[in-house]
Amino acid sequence: MLVLVILLSAVLIAATEARGIGLLASPLPMAIPYAVAALNLAVAVAGLWTRHKLGWSLYLIASLAGFILIGATTPITAVLTLITVASN
């Protein structure tokens, strides 16, 4: 499941970079973050049925907080966004 989280973050970062250089068509850049956010929440909820309930609960809370507060779709992209903002 952790691999899925990393893969979702990588897909989002790649899509963001592709949008920045003009490789994605107009409606697609808006659909990708919402799809990644939904998949990320699905992975977090599925993780609640594992033996690592506390960890996945914290991940779900971090995911929701990142999405609500700064619009980040995964906690990994939230950290990358905060690092970028802090360095500027």
Coordinates of N, CA and C in Angstrom, one line a residue, residues 1-11 39-40 43 56 59 74 76:
M1 N 0.8 -1.2 0.0 CA 0.0 0.0 0.0 C 0.9 1.3 0.0
L2 N 2.0 1.2 0.7 CA 2.9 2.3 0.7 C 3.4 2.6 -0.7
V3 N 3.6 1.6 -1.5 CA 4.0 1.7 -2.9 C 3.0 2.5 -3.7
L4 N 1.7 2.3 -3.4 CA 0.6 3.0 -4.1 C 0.7 4.5 -3.8
V5 N 1.0 4.8 -2.5 CA 1.1 6.2 -2.1 C 2.2 6.9 -2.8
I6 N 3.3 6.3 -2.9 CA 4.5 6.8 -3.6 C 4.2 7.0 -5.1
L7 N 3.5 6.0 -5.7 CA 3.2 6.0 -7.1 C 2.2 7.1 -7.4
L8 N 1.2 7.3 -6.5 CA 0.3 8.4 -6.7 C 1.0 9.8 -6.7
S9 N 1.9 9.9 -5.7 CA 2.6 11.2 -5.6 C 3.5 11.4 -6.9
A10 N 4.1 10.3 -7.4 CA 5.0 10.4 -8.6 C 4.1 10.8 -9.8
V11 N 2.9 10.2 -9.9 CA 2.0 10.5 -11.0 C 1.7 12.0 -11.0
L39 N -8.1 8.7 -5.2 CA -7.4 7.4 -5.0 C -6.5 7.4 -3.7
N40 N -5.9 8.5 -3.4 CA -5.2 8.6 -2.2 C -6.1 8.4 -1.0
V43 N -6.9 4.7 -0.8 CA -5.8 3.9 -0.2 C -5.7 4.1 1.3
W56 N -2.3 4.4 9.4 CA -3.1 4.8 8.3 C -4.1 5.9 8.7
Y59 N -2.3 9.0 8.5 CA -2.1 9.3 7.1 C -3.3 9.9 6.5
T74 N -1.6 14.6 -1.8 CA -1.0 13.6 -0.9 C -0.2 14.3 0.1
I76 N 2.9 13.7 0.7 CA 4.2 13.9 0.1 C 4.2 15.2 -0.8

